[in-house]
Tab-separated table of C-alpha atoms and ligand atoms in Angstrom:
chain	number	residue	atom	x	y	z
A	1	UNK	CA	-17.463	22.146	-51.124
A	2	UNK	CA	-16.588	18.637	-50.014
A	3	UNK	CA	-16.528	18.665	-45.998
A	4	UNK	CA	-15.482	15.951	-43.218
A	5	UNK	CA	-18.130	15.496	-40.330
A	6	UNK	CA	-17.978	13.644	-37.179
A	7	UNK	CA	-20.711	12.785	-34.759
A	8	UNK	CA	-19.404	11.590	-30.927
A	9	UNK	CA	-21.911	13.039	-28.692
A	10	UNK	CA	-23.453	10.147	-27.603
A	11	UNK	CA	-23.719	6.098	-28.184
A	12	UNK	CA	-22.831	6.358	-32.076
A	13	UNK	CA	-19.522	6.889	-33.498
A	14	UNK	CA	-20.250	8.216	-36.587
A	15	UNK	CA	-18.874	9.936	-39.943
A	16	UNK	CA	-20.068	11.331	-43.078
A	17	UNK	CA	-18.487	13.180	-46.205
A	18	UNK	CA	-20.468	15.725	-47.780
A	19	UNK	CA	-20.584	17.265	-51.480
A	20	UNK	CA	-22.481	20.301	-52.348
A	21	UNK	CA	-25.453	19.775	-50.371
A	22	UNK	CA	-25.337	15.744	-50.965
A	23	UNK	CA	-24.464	12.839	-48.295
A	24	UNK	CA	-21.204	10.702	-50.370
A	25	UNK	CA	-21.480	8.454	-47.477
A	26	UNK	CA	-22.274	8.471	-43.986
A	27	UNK	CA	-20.815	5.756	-41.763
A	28	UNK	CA	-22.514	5.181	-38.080
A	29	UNK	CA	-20.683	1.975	-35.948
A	30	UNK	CA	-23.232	1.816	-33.183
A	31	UNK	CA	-22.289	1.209	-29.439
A	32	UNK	CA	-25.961	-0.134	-28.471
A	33	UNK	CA	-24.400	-3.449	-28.119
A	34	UNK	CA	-21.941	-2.545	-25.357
A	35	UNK	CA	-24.359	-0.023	-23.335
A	36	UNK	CA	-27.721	-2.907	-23.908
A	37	UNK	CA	-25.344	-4.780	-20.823
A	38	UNK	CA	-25.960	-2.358	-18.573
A	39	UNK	CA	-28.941	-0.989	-19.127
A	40	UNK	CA	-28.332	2.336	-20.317
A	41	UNK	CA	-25.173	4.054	-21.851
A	42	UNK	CA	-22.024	4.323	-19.596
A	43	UNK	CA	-20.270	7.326	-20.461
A	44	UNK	CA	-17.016	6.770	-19.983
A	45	UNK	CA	-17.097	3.291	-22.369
A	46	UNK	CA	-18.713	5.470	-24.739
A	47	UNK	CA	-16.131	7.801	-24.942
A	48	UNK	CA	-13.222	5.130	-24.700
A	49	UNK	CA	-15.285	3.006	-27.749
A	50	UNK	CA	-15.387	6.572	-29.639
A	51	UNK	CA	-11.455	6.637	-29.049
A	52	UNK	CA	-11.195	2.583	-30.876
A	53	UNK	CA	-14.061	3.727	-33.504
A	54	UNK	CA	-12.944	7.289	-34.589
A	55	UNK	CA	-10.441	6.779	-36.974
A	56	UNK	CA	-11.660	3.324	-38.931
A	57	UNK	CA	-15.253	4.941	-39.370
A	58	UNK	CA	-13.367	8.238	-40.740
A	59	UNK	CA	-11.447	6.133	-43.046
A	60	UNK	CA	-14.202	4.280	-44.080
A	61	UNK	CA	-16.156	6.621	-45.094
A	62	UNK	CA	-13.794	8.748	-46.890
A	63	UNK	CA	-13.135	5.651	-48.867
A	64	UNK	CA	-16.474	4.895	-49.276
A	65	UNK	CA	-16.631	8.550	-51.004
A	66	UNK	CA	-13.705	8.331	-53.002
A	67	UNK	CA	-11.940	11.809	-51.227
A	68	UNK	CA	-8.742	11.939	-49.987
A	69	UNK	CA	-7.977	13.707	-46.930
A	70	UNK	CA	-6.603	16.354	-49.007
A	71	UNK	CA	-9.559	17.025	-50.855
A	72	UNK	CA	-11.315	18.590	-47.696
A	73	UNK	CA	-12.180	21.703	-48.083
A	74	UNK	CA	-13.509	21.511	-44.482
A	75	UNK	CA	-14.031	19.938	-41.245
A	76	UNK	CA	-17.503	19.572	-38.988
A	77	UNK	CA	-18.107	17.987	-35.536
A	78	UNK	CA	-21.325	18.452	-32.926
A	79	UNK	CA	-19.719	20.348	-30.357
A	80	UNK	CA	-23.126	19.941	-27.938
A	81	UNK	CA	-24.919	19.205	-26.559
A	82	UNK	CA	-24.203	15.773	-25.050
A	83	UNK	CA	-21.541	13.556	-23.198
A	84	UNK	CA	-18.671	15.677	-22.349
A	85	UNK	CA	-15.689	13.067	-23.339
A	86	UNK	CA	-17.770	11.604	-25.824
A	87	UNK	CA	-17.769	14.888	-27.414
A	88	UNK	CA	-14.478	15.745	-26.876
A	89	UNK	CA	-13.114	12.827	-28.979
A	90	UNK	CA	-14.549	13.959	-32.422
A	91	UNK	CA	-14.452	17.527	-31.782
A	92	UNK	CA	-10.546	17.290	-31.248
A	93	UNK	CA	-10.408	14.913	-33.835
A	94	UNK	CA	-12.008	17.283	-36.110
A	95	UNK	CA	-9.909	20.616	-35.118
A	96	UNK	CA	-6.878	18.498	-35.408
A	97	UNK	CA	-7.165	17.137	-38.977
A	98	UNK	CA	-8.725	20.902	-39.979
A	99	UNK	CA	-5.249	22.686	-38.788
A	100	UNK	CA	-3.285	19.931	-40.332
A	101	UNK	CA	-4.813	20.639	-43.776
A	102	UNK	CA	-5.415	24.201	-43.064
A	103	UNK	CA	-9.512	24.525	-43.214
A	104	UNK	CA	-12.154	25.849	-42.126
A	105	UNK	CA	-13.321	23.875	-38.754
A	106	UNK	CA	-17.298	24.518	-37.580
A	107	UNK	CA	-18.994	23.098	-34.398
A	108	UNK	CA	-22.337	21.833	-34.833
A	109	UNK	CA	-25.574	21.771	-32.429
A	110	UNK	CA	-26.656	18.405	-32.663
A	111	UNK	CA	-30.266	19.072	-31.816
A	112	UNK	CA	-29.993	21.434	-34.553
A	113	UNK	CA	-28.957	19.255	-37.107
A	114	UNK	CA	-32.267	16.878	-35.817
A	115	UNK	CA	-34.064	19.903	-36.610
A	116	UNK	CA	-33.215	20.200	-40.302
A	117	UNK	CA	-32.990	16.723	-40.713
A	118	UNK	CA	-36.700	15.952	-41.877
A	119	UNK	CA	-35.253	18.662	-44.816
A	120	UNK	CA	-33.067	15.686	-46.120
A	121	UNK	CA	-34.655	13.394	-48.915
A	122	UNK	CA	-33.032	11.170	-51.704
A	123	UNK	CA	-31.082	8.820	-52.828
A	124	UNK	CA	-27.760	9.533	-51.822
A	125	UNK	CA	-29.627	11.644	-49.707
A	126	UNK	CA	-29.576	15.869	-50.296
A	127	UNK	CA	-30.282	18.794	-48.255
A	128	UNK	CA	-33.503	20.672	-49.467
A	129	UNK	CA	-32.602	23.283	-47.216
A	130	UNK	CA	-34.014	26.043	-49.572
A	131	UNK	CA	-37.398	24.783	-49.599
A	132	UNK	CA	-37.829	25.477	-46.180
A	133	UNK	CA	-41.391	26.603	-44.832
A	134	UNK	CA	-42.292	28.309	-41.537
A	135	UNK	CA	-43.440	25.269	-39.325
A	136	UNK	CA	-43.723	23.519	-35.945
A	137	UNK	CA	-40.956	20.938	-35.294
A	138	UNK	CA	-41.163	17.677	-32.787
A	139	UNK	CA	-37.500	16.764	-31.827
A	140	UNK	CA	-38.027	13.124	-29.685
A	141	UNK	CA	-34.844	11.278	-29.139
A	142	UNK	CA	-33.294	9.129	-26.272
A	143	UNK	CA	-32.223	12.525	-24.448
A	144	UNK	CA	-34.483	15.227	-25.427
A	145	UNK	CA	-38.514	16.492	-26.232
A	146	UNK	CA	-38.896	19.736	-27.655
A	147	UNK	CA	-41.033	21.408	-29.355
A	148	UNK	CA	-39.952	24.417	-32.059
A	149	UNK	CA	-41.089	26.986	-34.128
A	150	UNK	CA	-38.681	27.287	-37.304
A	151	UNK	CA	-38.963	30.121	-39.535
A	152	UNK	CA	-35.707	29.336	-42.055
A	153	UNK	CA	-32.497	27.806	-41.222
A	154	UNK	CA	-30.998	29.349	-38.165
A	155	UNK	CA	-34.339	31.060	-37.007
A	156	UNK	CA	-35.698	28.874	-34.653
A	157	UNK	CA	-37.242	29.525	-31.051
A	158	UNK	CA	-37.855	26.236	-28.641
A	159	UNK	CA	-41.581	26.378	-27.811
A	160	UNK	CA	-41.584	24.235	-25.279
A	161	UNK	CA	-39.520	20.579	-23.783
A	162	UNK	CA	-39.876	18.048	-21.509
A	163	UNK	CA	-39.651	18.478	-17.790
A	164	UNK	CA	-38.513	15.325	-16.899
A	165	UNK	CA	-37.897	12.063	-19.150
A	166	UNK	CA	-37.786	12.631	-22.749
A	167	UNK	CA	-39.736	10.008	-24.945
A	168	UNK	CA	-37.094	7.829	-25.981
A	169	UNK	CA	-36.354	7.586	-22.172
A	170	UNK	CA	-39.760	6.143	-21.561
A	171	UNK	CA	-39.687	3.485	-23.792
A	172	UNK	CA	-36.552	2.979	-22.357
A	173	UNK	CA	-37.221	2.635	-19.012
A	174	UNK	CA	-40.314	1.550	-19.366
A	175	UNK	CA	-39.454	-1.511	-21.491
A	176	UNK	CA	-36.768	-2.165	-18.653
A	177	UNK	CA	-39.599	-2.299	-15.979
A	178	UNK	CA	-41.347	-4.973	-18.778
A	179	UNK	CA	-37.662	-6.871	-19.417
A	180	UNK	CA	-37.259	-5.654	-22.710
A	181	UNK	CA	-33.802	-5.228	-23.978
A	182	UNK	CA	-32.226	-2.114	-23.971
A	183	UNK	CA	-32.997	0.370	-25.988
A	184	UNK	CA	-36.408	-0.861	-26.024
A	185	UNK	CA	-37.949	1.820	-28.719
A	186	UNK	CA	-37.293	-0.224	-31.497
A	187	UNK	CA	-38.854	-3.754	-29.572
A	188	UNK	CA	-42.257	-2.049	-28.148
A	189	UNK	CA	-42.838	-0.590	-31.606
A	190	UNK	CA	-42.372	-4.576	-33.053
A	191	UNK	CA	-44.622	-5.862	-30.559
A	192	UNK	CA	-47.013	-2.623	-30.146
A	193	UNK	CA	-47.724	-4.076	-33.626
A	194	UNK	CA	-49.305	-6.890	-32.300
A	195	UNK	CA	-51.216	-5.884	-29.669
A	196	UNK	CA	-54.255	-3.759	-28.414
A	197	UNK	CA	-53.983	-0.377	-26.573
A	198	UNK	CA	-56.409	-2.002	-24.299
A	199	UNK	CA	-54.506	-0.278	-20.313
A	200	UNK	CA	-55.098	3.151	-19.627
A	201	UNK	CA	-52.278	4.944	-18.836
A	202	UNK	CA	-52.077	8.934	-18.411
A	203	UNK	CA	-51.342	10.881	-21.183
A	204	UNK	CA	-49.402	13.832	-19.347
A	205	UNK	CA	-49.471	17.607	-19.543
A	206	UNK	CA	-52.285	17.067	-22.693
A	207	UNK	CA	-54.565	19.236	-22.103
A	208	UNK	CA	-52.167	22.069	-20.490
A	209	UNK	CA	-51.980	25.159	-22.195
A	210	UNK	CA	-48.203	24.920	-22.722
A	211	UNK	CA	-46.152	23.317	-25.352
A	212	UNK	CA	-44.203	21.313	-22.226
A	213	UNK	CA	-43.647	17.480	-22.076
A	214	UNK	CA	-43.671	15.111	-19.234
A	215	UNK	CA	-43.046	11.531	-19.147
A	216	UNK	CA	-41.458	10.333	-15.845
A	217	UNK	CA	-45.645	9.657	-14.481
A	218	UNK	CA	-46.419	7.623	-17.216
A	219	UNK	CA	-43.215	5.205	-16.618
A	220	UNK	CA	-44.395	5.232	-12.670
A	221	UNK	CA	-48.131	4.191	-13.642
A	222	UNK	CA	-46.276	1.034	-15.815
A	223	UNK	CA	-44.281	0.430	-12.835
A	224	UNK	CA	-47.345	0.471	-10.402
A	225	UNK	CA	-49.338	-1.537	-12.904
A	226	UNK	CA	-46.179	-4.454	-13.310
A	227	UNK	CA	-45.721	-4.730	-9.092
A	228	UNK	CA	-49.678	-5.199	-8.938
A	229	UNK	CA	-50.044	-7.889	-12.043
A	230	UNK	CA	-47.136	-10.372	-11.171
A	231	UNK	CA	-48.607	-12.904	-13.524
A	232	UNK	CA	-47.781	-10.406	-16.578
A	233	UNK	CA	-44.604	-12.355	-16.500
A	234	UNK	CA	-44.689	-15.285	-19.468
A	235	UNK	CA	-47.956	-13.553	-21.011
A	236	UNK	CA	-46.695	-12.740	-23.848
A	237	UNK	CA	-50.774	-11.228	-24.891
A	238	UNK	CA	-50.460	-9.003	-22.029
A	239	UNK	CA	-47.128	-8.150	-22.683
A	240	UNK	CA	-47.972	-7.023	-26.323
A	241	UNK	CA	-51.461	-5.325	-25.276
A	242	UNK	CA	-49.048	-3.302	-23.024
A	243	UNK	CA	-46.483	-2.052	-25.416
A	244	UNK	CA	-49.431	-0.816	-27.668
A	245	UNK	CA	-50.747	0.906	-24.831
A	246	UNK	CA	-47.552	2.809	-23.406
A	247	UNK	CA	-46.556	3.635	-27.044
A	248	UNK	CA	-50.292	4.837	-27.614
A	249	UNK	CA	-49.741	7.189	-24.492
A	250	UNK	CA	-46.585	8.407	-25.788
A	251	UNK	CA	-47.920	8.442	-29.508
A	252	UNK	CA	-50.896	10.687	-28.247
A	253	UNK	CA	-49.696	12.362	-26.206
A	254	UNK	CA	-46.606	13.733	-29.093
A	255	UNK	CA	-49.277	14.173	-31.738
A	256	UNK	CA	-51.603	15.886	-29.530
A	257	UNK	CA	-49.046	18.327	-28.338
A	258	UNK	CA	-47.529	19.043	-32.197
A	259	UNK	CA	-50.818	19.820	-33.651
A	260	UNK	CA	-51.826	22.397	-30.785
A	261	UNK	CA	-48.673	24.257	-31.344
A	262	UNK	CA	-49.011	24.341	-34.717
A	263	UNK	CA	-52.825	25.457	-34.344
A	264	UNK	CA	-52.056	28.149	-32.065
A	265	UNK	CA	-48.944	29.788	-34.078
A	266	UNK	CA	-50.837	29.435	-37.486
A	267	UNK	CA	-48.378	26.605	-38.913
A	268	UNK	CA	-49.250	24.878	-42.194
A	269	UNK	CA	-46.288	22.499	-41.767
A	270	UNK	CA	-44.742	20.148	-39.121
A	271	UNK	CA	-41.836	18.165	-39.283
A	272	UNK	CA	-40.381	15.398	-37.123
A	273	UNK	CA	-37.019	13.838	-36.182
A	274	UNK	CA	-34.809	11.920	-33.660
A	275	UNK	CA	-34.983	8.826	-32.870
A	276	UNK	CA	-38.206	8.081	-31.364
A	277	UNK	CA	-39.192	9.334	-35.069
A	278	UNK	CA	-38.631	5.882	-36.366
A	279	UNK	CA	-41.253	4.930	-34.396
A	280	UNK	CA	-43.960	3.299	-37.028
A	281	UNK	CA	-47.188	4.031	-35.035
A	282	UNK	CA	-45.930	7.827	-34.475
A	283	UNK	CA	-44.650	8.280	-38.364
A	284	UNK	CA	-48.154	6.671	-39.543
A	285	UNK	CA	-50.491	8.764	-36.636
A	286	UNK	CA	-48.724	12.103	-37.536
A	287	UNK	CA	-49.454	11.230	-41.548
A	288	UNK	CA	-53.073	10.587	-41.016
A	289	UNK	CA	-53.566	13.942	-38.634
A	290	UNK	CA	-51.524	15.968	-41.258
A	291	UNK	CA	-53.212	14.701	-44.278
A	292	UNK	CA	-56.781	15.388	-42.351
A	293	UNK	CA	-56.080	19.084	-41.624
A	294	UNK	CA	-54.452	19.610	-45.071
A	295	UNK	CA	-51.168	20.076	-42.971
A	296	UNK	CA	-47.469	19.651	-45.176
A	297	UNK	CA	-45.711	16.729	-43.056
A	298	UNK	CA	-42.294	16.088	-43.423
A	299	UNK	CA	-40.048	13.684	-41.326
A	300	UNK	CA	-36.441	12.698	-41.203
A	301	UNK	CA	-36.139	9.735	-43.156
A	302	UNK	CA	-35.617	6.744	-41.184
A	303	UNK	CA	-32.216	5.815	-41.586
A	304	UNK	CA	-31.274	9.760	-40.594
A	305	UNK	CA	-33.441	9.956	-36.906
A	306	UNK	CA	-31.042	8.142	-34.956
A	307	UNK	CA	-27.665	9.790	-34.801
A	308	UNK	CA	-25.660	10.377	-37.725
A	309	UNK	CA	-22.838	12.362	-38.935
A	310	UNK	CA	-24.683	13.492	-42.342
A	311	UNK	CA	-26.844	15.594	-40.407
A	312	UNK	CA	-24.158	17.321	-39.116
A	313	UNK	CA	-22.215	17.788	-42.234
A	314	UNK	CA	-24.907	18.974	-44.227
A	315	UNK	CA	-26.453	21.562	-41.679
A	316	UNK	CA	-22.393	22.554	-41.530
A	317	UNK	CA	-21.568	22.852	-45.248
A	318	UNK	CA	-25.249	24.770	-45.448
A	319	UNK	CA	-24.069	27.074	-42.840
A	320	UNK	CA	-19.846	27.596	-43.826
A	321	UNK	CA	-21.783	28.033	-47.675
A	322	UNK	CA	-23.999	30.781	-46.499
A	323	UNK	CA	-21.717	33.268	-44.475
A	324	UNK	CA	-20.764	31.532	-41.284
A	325	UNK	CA	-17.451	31.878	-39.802
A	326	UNK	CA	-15.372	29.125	-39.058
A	327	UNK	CA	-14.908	28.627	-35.341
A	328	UNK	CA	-11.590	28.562	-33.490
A	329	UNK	CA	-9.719	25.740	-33.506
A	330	UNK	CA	-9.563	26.145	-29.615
A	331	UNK	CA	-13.087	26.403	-29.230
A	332	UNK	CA	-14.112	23.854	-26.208
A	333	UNK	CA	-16.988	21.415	-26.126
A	334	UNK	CA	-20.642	22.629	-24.955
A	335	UNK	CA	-22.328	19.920	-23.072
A	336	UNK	CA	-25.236	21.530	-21.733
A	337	UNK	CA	-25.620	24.066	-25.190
A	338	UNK	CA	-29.318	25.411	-25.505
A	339	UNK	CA	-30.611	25.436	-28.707
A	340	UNK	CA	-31.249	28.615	-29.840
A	341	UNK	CA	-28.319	30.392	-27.345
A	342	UNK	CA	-25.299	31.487	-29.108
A	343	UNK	CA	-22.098	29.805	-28.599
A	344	UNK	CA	-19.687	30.869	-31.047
A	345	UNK	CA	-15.537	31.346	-30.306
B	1	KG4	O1	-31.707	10.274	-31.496
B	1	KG4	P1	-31.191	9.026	-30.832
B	1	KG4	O2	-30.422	8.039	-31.675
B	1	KG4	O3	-30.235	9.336	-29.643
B	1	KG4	C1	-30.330	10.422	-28.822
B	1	KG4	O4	-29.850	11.525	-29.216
B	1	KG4	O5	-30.913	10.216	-27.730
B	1	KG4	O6	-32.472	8.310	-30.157
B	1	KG4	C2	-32.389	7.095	-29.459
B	1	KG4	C3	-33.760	6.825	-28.849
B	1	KG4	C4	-33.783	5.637	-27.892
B	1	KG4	O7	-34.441	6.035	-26.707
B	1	KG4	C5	-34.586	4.571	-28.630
B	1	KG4	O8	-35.315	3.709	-27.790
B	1	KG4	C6	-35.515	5.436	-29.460
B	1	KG4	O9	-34.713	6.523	-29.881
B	1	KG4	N1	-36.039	4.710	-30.639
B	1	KG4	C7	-37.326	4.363	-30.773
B	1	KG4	C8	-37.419	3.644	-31.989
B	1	KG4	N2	-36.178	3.576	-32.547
B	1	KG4	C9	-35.343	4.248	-31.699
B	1	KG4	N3	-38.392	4.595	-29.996
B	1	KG4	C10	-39.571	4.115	-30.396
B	1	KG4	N4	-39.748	3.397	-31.538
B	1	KG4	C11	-38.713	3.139	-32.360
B	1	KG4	N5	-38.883	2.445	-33.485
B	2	ZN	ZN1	-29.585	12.747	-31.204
C-alpha cells in the first residue's frame, strides 16, 4: 500500500510517503526558528506557517519518493492531540486530497505513533511492528510524560503522566531561566557534556509509589538557585556544571521511574521516544540500566523522536493493513484526545 501522511500538530510541518511498512521519504520543515523569538511556540504562527509549509513539504516528499498523487492508495494525518488550528491544517489537507482521489482517509494519535516509534529501525527506515514484545514505554516530549504498558499494537494502557510540566518543558524553561536559546533540550545536553552534576536539585515524585511525573519544582529550585547566585552570569563553568545537574535530575528521575514500572508489571522490555529521547545522557543511562538487568531496550531512532510524519504513516498503513476502518472524511480534530480513549467517526 503506498499512503500520504501529514504531521501539523505542533511546531513541525511535516510529510512522509510510506510503502509496505517502509518510510520512501519523510520531509519535516521545522518552525523552531520562528517560535525560538518568543520563547515558546505561538500558536496561531504555527498554524499560519503550517498553511505556507503544507503543500511544498507534500510535494517534496512525494517527489522525493517517486509517487504521483495518483498512486495513493491512502491518506494519514494526526488528528490529536495538539494545537487545534495547527491540526486542522493537515487534517483538512489530508481529507481533502483523500476524497479527491477517492481513498481511504485515517486520523492518527500522535502520542501513539511516539509509542511505536522505537519499533522503527533501518535504512530507509521500516516498521518492525510484528516483533512487538509486551513492555513498559517512556513517551518524553516538549508537551507530554507518560508512562505505558504496551501489550501489541493498539493494546496499550497509560500507567501513569506528568502532573504538571512535561520533561521537554523543563529543559525548556529551565534553560530560559539560564538564557539558553529556545528549545534548550538540544543546548543543555551539548553543554551537560561538559560539565559536572555537582548542584543538588530534587528529583520529584521518585520514590512515590505511582508511575506519575512532576517537573514544575525542579524548574522553581533552578529559578531560586539563579536569583540567589547573580554572579552565575558570564561563568560559563557554572553554567555547564548546571546543565549536567538539571539534566541529571531529569535523567534520574525518567530512568528511575521506567525501571520501577517495568519491575512491578514483570516487563522484560522498555522502549523510549519523543523528543527528550534524543537526549544523549538519557539514551546512554537507559542502555547501561537495561543491559545490567538483562532488560531488551529499544528507542526511537534519533532522527524519528522529534516530530515526524513517518511515524504517523507507518502506525496508519499498519493499522488501514490490519482491519481498521477508514474514518469519515468529516471527522473533526481532537485536541485534548487521551491516549488509549476511543475516538473514531
Ligand atoms: O516530540 P517533540 O519534537 O515535540 C513535542 O511533541 O513536544 O519534542 C520537543 C522537545 C523540546 O522540549 C526539546 O527541548 C526536547 O524535545 N529535546 C531535547 C533534546 N532534543 C529535543 N531535550 C533534551 N535533550 C535533547 N537532546
Ligand atoms: Zn510529539
Amino acid at each position: 500500500m503506498i499512503l500520504l501522511a501529514l504531521e501539523t500538530s505542533c511546531d513541525e510541518t511535516s510529510a512522509a510517503v510510506i510503502r509496505d511498512g517502509a518510510v520512501l521519504a519523510n520531509v519535516v520543515a521545522s518552525q523552531i526558528r520562528l517560535h525560538a523569538e518568543y520563547g515558546g511556540v505561538v500558536p496561531e504562527l504555527a498554524a499560519r506557517e503550517h498553511l505556507r509549509n503544507l503543500l511544498p513539504v507534500a510535494r517534496a516528499a512525494l517527489h522525493q519518493a517517486g509517487v504521483r498523487p495518483a498512486d495513493l492508495e491512502a491518506v494519514a494525518a494526526t488528528r490529536g492531540p495538539g494545537l487545534p488550528t495547527a491540526l486542522l491544517v493537515g487534517l483538512k489537507a489530508a481529507q481533502g486530497l483523500a476524497g479527491a482521489l477517492g481513498v481511504p482517509f485515517l486520523g492518527i494519535h500522535h502520542h501513539e505513533a511516539h509509542l511505536y516509534s522505537p519499533w522503527i529501525s533501518g535504512e530507509p527506515p521500516r516498521a518492525d511492528f510484528d516483533s512487538l514484545e509486551p513492555h513498559v514505554s517512556l513517551i518524553v516530549s516538549g508537551g507530554h510524560t507518560m508512562l505505558v504498558a504496551v501489550d501489541a499494537v493498539g493494546r496499550h494502557r497509560v500507567l501513569g503522566a506528568t502532573l504538571d510540566d512535561a520533561a521537554g518543558e523543563c529543559f525548556d524553561k529551565t534553560g530560559k531561566l539560564l538564557g539558553l536559546p529556545y528549545p534548550a533540550g538540544p543546548v543543555i545536553d551539548q553543554l551537560a557534556a561538559e560539565g559536572q552534576p555537582r548542584f543538588d536539585f530534587p528529583r520529584p515524585l521518585l520514590h512515590e509509589a505511582n508511575d506519575d511525573f512532576s517537573f514544575s519544582g525542579l524548574k522553581t529550585s533552578v529559578r531560586y538557585y539563579v536569583r540567589d547566585h547573580p554572579a552565575l552570569a558570564g561563568d560559563g563553568r557554572a553554567l555547564r556544571d548546571l546543565c549536567a545537574s538539571v539534566q541529571a535530575a531529569i535523567v534520574d528521575t525518567l530512568v528511575g521511574k521506567t525501571l520501577k514500572a517495568a519491575e512491578r508489571l514483570d516487563r522484560r522490555c522498555l522502549t523510549a521516544s519523543g523528543g527528550v529521547t534524543c537526549n544523549r545522557a538519557l539514551r546512554e543511562r537507559l542502555t547501561r540500566e537495561c543491559a545490567a538487568r538483562g532488560l531488551h531496550l529499544r528507542l526511537a531512532p534519533p532522527t524519528l523522536c522529534t516530530d515526524n510524519a513517518a511515524m504517523i504513516g507507518l502506525l496508519a498503513e499498519w493499522q488501514l493493513r490490519h482491519g481498521t476502518s477508514a474514518d469519515s472524511l468529516d471527522a473533526d480534530i481532537a485536541p485534548a484526545w487521551e491516549l488509549g480513549a476511543q475516538r473514531r467517526e
